[in-house]
Every structure is written in C-alpha cells, then in structure tokens.
mmCIF file of C-alpha atoms in Angstrom:
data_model
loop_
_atom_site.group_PDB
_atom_site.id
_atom_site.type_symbol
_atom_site.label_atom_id
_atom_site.label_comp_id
_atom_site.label_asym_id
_atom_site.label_seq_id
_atom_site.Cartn_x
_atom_site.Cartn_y
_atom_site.Cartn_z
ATOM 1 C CA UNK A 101 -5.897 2.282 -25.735
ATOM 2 C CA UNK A 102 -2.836 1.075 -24.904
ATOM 3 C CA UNK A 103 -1.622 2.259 -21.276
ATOM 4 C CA UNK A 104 0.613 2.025 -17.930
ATOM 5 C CA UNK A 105 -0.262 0.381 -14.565
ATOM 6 C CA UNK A 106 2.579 0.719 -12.063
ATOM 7 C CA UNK A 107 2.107 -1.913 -9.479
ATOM 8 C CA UNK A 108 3.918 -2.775 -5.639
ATOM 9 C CA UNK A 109 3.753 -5.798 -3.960
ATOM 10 C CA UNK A 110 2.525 -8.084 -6.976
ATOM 11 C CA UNK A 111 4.830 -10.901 -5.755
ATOM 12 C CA UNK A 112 3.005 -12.749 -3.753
ATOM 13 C CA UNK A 113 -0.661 -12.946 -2.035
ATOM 14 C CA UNK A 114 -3.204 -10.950 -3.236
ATOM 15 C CA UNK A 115 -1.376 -9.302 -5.200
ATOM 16 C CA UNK A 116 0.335 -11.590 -7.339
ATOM 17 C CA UNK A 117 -3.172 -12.466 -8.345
ATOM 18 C CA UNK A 118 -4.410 -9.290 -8.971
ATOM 19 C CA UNK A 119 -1.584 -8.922 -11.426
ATOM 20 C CA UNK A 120 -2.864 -11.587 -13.402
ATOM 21 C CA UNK A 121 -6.272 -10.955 -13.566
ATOM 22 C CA UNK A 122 -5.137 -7.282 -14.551
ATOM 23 C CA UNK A 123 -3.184 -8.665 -17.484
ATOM 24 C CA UNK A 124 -5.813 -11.295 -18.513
ATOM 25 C CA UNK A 125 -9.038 -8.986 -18.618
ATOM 26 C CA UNK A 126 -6.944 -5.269 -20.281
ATOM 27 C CA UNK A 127 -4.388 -6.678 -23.081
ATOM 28 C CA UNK A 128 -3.913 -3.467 -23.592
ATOM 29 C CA UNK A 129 -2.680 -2.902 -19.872
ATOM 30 C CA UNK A 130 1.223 -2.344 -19.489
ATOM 31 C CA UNK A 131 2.224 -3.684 -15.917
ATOM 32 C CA UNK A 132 5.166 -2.081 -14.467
ATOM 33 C CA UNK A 133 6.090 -4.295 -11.505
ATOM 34 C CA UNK A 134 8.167 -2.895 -8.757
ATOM 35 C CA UNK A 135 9.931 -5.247 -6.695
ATOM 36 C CA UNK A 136 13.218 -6.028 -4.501
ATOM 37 C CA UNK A 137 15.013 -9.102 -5.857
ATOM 38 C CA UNK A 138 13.766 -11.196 -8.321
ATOM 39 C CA UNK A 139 11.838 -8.398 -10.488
ATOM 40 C CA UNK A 140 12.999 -9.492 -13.946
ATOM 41 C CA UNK A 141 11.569 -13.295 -12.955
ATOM 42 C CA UNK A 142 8.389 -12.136 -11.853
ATOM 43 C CA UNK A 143 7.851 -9.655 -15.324
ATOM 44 C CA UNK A 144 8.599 -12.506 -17.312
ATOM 45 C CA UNK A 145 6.159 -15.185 -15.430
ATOM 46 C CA UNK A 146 3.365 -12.236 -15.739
ATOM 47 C CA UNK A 147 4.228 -11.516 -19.101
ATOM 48 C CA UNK A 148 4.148 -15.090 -20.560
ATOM 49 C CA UNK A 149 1.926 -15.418 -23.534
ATOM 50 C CA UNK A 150 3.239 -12.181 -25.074
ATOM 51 C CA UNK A 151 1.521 -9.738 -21.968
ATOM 52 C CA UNK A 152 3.364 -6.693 -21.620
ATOM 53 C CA UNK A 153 5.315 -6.502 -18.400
ATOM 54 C CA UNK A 154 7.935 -4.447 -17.320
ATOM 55 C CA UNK A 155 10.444 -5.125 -13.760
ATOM 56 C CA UNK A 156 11.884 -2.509 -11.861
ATOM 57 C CA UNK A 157 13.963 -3.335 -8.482
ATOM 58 C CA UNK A 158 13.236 -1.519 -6.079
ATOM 59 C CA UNK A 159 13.506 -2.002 -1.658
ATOM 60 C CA UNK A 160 10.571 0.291 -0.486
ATOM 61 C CA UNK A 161 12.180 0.325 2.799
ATOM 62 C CA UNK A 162 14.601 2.808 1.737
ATOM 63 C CA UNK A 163 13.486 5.747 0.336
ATOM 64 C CA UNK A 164 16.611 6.400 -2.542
ATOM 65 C CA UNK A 165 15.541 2.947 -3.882
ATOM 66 C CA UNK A 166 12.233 4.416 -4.506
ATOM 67 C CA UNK A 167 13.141 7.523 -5.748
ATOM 68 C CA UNK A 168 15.285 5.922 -8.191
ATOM 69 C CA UNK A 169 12.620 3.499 -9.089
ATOM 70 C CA UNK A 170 10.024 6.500 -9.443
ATOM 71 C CA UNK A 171 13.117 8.138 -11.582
ATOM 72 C CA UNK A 172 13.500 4.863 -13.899
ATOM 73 C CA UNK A 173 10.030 4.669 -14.828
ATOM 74 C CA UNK A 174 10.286 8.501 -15.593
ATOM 75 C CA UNK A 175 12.926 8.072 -17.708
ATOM 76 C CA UNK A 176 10.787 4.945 -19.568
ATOM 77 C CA UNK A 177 7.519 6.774 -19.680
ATOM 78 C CA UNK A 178 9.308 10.202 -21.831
ATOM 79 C CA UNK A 179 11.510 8.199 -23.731
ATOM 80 C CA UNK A 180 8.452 6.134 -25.184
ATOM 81 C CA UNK A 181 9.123 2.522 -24.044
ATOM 82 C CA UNK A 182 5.970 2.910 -21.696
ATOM 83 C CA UNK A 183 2.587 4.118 -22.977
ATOM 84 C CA UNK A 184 0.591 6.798 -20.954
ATOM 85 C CA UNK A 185 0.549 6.382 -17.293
ATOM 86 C CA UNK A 186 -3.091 5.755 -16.247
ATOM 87 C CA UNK A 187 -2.803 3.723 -12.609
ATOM 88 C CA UNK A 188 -0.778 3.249 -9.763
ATOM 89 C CA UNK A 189 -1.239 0.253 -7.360
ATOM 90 C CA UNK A 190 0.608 0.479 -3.324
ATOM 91 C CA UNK A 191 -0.301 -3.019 -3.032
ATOM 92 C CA UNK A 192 2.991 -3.500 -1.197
ATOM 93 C CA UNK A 193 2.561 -3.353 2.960
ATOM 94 C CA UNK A 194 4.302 -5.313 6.037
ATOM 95 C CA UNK A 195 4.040 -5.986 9.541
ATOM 96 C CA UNK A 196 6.693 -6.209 12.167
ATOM 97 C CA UNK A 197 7.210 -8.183 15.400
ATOM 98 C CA UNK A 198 7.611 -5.134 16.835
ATOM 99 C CA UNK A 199 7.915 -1.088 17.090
ATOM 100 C CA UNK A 200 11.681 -0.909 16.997
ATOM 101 C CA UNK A 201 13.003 -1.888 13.247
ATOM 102 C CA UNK A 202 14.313 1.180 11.520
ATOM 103 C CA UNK A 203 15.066 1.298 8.253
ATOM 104 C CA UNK A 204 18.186 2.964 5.950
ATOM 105 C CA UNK A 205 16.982 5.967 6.381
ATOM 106 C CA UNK A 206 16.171 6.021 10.257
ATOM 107 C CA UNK A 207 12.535 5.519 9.707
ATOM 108 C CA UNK A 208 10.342 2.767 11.491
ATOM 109 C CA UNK A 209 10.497 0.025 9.019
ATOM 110 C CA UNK A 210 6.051 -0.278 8.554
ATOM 111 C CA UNK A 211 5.728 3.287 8.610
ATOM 112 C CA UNK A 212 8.845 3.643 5.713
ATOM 113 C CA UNK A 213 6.935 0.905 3.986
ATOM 114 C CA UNK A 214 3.356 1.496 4.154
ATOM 115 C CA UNK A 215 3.452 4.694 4.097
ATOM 116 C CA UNK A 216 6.373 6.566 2.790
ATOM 117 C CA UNK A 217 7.312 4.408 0.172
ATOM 118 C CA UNK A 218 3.692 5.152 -1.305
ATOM 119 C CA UNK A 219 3.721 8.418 -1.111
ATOM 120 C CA UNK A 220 6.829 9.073 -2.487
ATOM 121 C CA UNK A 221 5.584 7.090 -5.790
ATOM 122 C CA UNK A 222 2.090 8.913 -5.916
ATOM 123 C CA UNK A 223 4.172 12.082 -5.745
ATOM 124 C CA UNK A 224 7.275 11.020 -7.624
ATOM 125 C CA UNK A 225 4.579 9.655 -10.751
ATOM 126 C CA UNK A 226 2.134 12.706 -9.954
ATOM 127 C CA UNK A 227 3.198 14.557 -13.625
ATOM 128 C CA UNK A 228 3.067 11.493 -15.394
ATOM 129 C CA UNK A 229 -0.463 10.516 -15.289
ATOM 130 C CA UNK A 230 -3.047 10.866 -17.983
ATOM 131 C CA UNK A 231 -6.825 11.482 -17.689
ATOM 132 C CA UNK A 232 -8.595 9.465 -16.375
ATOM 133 C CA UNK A 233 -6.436 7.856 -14.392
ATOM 134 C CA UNK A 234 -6.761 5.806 -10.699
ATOM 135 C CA UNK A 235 -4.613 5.724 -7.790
ATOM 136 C CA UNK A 236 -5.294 2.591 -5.492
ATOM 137 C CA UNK A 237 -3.543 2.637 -2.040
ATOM 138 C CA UNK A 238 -4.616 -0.790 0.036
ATOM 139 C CA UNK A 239 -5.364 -0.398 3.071
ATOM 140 C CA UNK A 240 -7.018 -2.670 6.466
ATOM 141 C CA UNK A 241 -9.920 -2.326 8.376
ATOM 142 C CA UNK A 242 -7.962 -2.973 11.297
ATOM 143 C CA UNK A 243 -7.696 0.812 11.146
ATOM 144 C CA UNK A 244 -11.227 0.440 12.797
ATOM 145 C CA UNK A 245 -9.619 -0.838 15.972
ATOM 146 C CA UNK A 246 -12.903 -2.866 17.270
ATOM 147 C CA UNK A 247 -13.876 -6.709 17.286
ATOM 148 C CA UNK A 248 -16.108 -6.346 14.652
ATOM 149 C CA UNK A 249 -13.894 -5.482 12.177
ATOM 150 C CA UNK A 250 -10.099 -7.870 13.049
ATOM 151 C CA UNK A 251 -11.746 -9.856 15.942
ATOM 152 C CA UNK A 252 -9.801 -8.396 18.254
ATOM 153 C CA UNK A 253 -6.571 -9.800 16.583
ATOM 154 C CA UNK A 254 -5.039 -6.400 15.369
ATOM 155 C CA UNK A 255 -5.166 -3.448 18.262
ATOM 156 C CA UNK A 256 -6.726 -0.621 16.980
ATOM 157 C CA UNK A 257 -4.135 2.326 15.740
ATOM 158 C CA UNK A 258 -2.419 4.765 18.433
ATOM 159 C CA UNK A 259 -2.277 8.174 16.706
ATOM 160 C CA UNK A 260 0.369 10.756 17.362
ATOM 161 C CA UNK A 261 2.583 13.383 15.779
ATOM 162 C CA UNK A 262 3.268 11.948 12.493
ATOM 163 C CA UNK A 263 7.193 12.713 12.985
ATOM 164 C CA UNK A 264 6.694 10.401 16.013
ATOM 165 C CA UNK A 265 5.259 7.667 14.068
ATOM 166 C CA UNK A 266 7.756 8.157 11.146
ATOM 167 C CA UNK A 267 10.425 6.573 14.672
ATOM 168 C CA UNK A 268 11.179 3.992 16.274
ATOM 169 C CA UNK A 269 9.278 3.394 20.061
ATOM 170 C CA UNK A 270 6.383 5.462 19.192
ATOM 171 C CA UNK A 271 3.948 2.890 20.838
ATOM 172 C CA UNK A 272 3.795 1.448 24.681
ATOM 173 C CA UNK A 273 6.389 -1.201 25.397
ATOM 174 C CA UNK A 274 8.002 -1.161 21.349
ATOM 175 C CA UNK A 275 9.488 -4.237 21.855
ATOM 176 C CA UNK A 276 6.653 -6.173 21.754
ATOM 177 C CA UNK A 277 4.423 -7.983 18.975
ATOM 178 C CA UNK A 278 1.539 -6.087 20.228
ATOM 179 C CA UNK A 279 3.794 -2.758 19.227
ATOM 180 C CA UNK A 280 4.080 -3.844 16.084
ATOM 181 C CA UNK A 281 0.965 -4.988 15.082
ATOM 182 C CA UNK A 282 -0.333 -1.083 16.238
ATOM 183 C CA UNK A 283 2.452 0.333 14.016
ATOM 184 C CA UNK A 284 1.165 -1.374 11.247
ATOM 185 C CA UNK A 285 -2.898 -0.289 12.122
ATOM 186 C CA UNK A 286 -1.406 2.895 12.868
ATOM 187 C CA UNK A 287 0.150 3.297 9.038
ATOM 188 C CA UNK A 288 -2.660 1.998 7.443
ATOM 189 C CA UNK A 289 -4.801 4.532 9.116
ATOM 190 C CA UNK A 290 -2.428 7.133 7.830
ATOM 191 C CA UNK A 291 -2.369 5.948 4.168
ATOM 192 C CA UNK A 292 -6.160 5.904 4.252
ATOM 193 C CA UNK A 293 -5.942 10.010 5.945
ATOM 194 C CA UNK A 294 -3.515 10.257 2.656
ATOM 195 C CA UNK A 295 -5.634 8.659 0.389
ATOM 196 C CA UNK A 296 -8.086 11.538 1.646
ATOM 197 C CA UNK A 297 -5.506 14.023 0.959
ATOM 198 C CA UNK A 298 -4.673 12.640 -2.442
ATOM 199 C CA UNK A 299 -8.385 12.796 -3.587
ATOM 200 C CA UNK A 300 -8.033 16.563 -2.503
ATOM 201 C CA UNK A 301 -5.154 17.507 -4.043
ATOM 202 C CA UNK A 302 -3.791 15.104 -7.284
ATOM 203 C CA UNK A 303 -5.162 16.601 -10.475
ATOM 204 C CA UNK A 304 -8.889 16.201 -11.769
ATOM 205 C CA UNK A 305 -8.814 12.811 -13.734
ATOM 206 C CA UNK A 306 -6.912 10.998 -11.100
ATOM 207 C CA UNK A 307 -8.943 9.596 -8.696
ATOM 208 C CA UNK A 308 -7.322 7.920 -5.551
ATOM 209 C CA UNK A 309 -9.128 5.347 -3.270
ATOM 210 C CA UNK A 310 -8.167 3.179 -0.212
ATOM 211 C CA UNK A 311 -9.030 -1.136 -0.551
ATOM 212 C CA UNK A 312 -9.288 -2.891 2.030
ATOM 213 C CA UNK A 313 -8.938 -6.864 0.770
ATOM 214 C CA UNK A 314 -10.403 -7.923 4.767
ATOM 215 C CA UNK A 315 -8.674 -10.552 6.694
ATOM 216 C CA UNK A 316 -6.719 -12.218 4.029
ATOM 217 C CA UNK A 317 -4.979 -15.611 5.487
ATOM 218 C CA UNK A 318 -2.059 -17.136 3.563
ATOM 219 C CA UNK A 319 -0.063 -13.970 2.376
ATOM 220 C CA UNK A 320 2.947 -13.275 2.796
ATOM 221 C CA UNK A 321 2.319 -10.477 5.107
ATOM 222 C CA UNK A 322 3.214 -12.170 8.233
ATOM 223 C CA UNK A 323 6.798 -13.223 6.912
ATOM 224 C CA UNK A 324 8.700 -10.855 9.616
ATOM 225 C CA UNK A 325 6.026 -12.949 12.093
ATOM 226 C CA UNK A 326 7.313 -15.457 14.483
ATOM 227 C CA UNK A 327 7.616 -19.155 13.314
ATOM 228 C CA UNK A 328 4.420 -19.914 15.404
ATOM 229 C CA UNK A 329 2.147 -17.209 13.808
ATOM 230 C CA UNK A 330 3.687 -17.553 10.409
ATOM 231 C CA UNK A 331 2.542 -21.125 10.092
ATOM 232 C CA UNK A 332 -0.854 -20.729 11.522
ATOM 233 C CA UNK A 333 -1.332 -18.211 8.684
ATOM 234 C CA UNK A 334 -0.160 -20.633 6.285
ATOM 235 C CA UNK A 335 -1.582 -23.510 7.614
ATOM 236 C CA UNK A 336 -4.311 -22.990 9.974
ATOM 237 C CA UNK A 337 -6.173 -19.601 9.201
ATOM 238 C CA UNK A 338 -6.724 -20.301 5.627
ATOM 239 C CA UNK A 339 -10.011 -22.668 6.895
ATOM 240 C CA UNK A 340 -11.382 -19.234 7.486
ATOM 241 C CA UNK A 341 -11.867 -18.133 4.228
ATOM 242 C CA UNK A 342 -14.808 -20.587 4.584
ATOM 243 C CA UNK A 343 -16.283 -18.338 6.738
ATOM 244 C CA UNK A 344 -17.827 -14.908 6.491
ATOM 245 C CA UNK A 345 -14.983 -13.489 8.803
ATOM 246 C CA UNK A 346 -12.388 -13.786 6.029
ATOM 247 C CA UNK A 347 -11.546 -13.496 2.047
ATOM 248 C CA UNK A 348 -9.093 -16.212 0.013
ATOM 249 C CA UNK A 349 -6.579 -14.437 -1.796
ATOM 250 C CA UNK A 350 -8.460 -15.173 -4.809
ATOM 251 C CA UNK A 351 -11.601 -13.042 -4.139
ATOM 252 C CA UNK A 352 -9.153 -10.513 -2.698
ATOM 253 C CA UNK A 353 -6.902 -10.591 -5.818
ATOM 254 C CA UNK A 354 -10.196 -10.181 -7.943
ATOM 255 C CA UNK A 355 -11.916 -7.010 -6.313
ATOM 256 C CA UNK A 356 -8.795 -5.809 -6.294
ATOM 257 C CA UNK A 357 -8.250 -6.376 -9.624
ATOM 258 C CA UNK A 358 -12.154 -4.518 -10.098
ATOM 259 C CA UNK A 359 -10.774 -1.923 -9.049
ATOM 260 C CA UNK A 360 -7.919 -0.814 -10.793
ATOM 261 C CA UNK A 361 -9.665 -1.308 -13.989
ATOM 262 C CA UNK A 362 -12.504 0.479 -12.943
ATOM 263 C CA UNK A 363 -15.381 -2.582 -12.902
ATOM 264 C CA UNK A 364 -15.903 -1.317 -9.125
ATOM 265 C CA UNK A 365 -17.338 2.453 -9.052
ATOM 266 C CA UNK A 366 -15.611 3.952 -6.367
ATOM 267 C CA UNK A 367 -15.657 8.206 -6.280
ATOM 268 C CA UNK A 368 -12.311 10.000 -5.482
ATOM 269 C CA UNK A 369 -11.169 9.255 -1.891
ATOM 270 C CA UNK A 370 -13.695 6.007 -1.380
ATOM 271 C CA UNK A 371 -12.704 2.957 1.094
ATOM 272 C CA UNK A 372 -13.407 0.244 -0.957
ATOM 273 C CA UNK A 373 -13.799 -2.609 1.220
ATOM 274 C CA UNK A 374 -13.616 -5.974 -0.965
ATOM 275 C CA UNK A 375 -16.263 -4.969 -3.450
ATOM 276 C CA UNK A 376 -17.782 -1.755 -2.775
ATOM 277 C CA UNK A 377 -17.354 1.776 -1.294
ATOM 278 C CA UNK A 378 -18.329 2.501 2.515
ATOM 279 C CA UNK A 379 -17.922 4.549 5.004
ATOM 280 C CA UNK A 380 -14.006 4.184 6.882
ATOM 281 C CA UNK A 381 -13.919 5.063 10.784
ATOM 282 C CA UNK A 382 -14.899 8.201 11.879
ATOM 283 C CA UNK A 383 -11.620 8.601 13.176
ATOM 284 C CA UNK A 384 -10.493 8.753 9.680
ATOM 285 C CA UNK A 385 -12.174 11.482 8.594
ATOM 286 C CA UNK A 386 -10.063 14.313 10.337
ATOM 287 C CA UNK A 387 -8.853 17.142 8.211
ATOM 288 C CA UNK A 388 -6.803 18.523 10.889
ATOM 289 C CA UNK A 389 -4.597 15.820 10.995
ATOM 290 C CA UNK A 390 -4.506 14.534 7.629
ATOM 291 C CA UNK A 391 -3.281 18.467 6.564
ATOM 292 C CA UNK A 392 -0.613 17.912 9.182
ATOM 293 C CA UNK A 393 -0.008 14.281 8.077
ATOM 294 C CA UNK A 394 0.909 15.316 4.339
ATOM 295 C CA UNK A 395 2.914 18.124 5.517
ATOM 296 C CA UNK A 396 5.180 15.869 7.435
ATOM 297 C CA UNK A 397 5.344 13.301 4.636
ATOM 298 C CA UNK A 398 5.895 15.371 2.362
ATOM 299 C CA UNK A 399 9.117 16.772 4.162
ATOM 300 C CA UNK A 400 10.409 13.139 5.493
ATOM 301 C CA UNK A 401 10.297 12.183 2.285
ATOM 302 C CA UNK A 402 12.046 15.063 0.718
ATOM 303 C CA UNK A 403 14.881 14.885 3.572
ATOM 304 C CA UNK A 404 18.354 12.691 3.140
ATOM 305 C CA UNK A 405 19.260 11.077 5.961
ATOM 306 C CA UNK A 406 22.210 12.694 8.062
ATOM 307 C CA UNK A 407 24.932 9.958 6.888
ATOM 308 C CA UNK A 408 23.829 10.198 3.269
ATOM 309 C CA UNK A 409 23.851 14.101 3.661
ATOM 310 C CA UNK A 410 27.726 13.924 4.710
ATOM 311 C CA UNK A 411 28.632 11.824 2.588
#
C-alpha cells in the first residue's frame, strides 16, 4: 500500500544512503525529504527512475522553519498529494565546537537541533499518522559516557534542568570543544529519554525507537569541527570501519534503512544499536526526568521567542 516516510538529514552520510535503500526495497514508499538548501536537488536525485520523492526546505535550527515545514506537509497529506503517513525519520543531528552557539530562537544550536527540531515534527505530524506506523529518532551510544562504548573520544553527557540545556554555557568552560562535544552526548541522551516518552504516550500503532548507527567516520557530522578534526574524519578515521570499533556509512545506512521498514523487530521505545534492540544506559531509564524533560520541550517548543513575540 502506497504510503508516507518523512525523513531529516537524508543529505549526506548515513542518511543519504538510507534514503536510497528505502526507495529501492518499498516502491510503494513516498519519501518526504526535509532539508535546508538544496531540497528540490536532492528529491529529484532520490527520485530518479520514477521513485516518488517529495522536498521540503526546512533549517531545523530554527524552530518557525520547522513548524512551517511540519505545516506544509500537513497541508500535502489532507489535500491528497501525499498518501497516508506511516514513518518519520530524525536522522538529522550536529555537533558544535563548542557550548556557546545559539540559534534564532535563543536556543543552544545541538540542543535546537537534536532535540527540538525532532520533537516538534513527532508532535507537529502526531495526527497524521496511520496504523501501524514507526517513529525512528537516531541517536549515539556516546550517551553511555564510558570507553567501551566512544573510546573515550566523546565525554559522557552532563545532565541538568532541561531549560538549562535548552541555553547556552550549560557545561564547564562552554567555550571549549570538549563543551560541545558534551552538548551533543547530552542531547542525544535526551532524545533517547524522549524516545521513551514517545513510546508512552504517541497513539497505539505508532511505535517510536532510538538507532544508534555506532561510530560512523566520514559523515558530515563533524562539518562545524575544526579543519584538523574534520579531515581526520574524512581522511583518516574511515580505516576504522575495518575494525570492530566502527561501522561504514553503508552498513549504517542499511540497518537503518531495516529499520524504518520494519526488517529489524524492535518493540515500542527499543535502542536499536546497528542491527538489533539492547539495553541503553541505565542512566537512561529515568522516568523522573524524562516526565520533566517532555514537559519542558513541550513548552520551549510551543514558546516564540521575545523579538518574534514583539514583532
């Protein structure tokens, strides 16, 4: 049956080959690609040999963009032009250089993005989606914070009040790479405590789960990086998908790929890492805060920002 699959962050990296595979295995898959800049070229280099591919521009750093991207594909979905909604993919996620880059609306730029911007989609699609339908929210196992799990390259996530990590400077000396690279273990801790919340709370039919793709060299998630660190993940790290301690963007892009069309069993609020479901941190598992998490989300992302309110 013919049906919907809104996707983020299918432009490059893993997810720009999850796309394809999506497209190549479900003809009868309807990719809705949200993107900023360049969203039209990308729909029409997925959608060659007649695949059905639709662009919408969108900057998930500021959170009108999304809300009129969420509106737009609305607007498609009851006028017809889209058949049934029946996925959503937050593939989209970045990493800063450090703690201190706010976005449009005030927010810390990897919080807005990995975090916000997803949530406002999942809850701005919510309405839309038929049964049975999958949310997939990736997510890192640097949220682990131990060598096992990053090799020590990613510090493990600082936790606070989530209106503090929604700011600028919420982490020890914010000026520094170390400050940003614990924002962004911080947020994807928080979308996996979402993810949790999501499982809880979306209606029955829609399941959401977390994937974590592993240390994935060669994307383009570095690109705010340094010119030192972006070209030893371009150049230098990539040898390590030889290795057991990372995964090539192509085995990423597939079990990703599994798991939007549902080849990968995975129960409502599963961590999928790579190719099956296990157990996230115990630190993860914390109802307290993930009830106070969605409550904050869910008013920072209903709030205008004080220049757009006087405007």
């Amino acid at each position: 049956m013919k049906h919907t699959v809104v996707m983020t962050g299918a432009s490059r990296g893993i997810g720009r080959v999850a796309a394809r595979d999506i497209l190549r295995r479900s003809p009868d898959t309807h990719l809705v690609v949200v993107a900023r800049g360049g969203a039209d070229a990308l729909a029409a280099e997925l959608g060659a040999r007649g695949r059905a591919v639709t662009a919408v521009e969108a900057d998930l750093g500021s959170l009108d963009s999304v809300r009129s991207a969420a509106a737009a594909i609305n607007g498609r979905l009851t006028r017809g032009e889209l058949p049934p909604l029946r996925g959503f993919v937050g593939n989209a996620g970045t990493q800063y250089t450090n703690a201190l880059t706010e976005g449009p609306d005030g927010f810390e730029a990897t919080f807005a993005i990995n975090v916000l911007a997803n949530h406002l989609l999942v809850r701005g699609l919510e309405n839309r989606f038929v049964s049975p339908a999958r949310v997939v929210i990736t997510v890192s196992d640097t949220h682990f914070g131990d060598f096992r799990h990053n090799m020590g390259m990613v510090p493990g996530p600082v936790w606070a009040a989530p209106d503090r990590l929604a700011r600028t400077g919420a982490f020890p000396r914010p000026g520094t790479t170390r400050a940003g690279r614990t924002a962004y273990s911080t947020s994807k801790l928080a979308a996996i405590h979402l993810v949790h919340e999501y499982a809880r709370r979306l209606p029955a039919g829609i399941d959401a789960v977390g994937y974590n793709p592993g240390f994935v060299p060669g994307t383009g998630l570095t690109r705010n990086a340094g010119p030192v660190a972006r070209f030893a993940m371009r150049r230098v790290m990539p040898a390590m998908t030889l290795t057991p301690f990372a995964t090539s963007r192509a085995a990423a892009g597939r079990h990703l790929a599994d798991l939007v069309l549902g080849a990968t069993q995975a129960p409502s609020g599963s961590y999928v890492d790579r190719g099956r479901a296990v157990p996230s941190s115990a630190e993860s598992y914390d109802r307290r805060r993930e009830q106070e998490l969605w409550e904050a989300v869910e008013r920072l992302t209903s709030e205008r920002p004080a220049h757009v309110r006087a405007a």
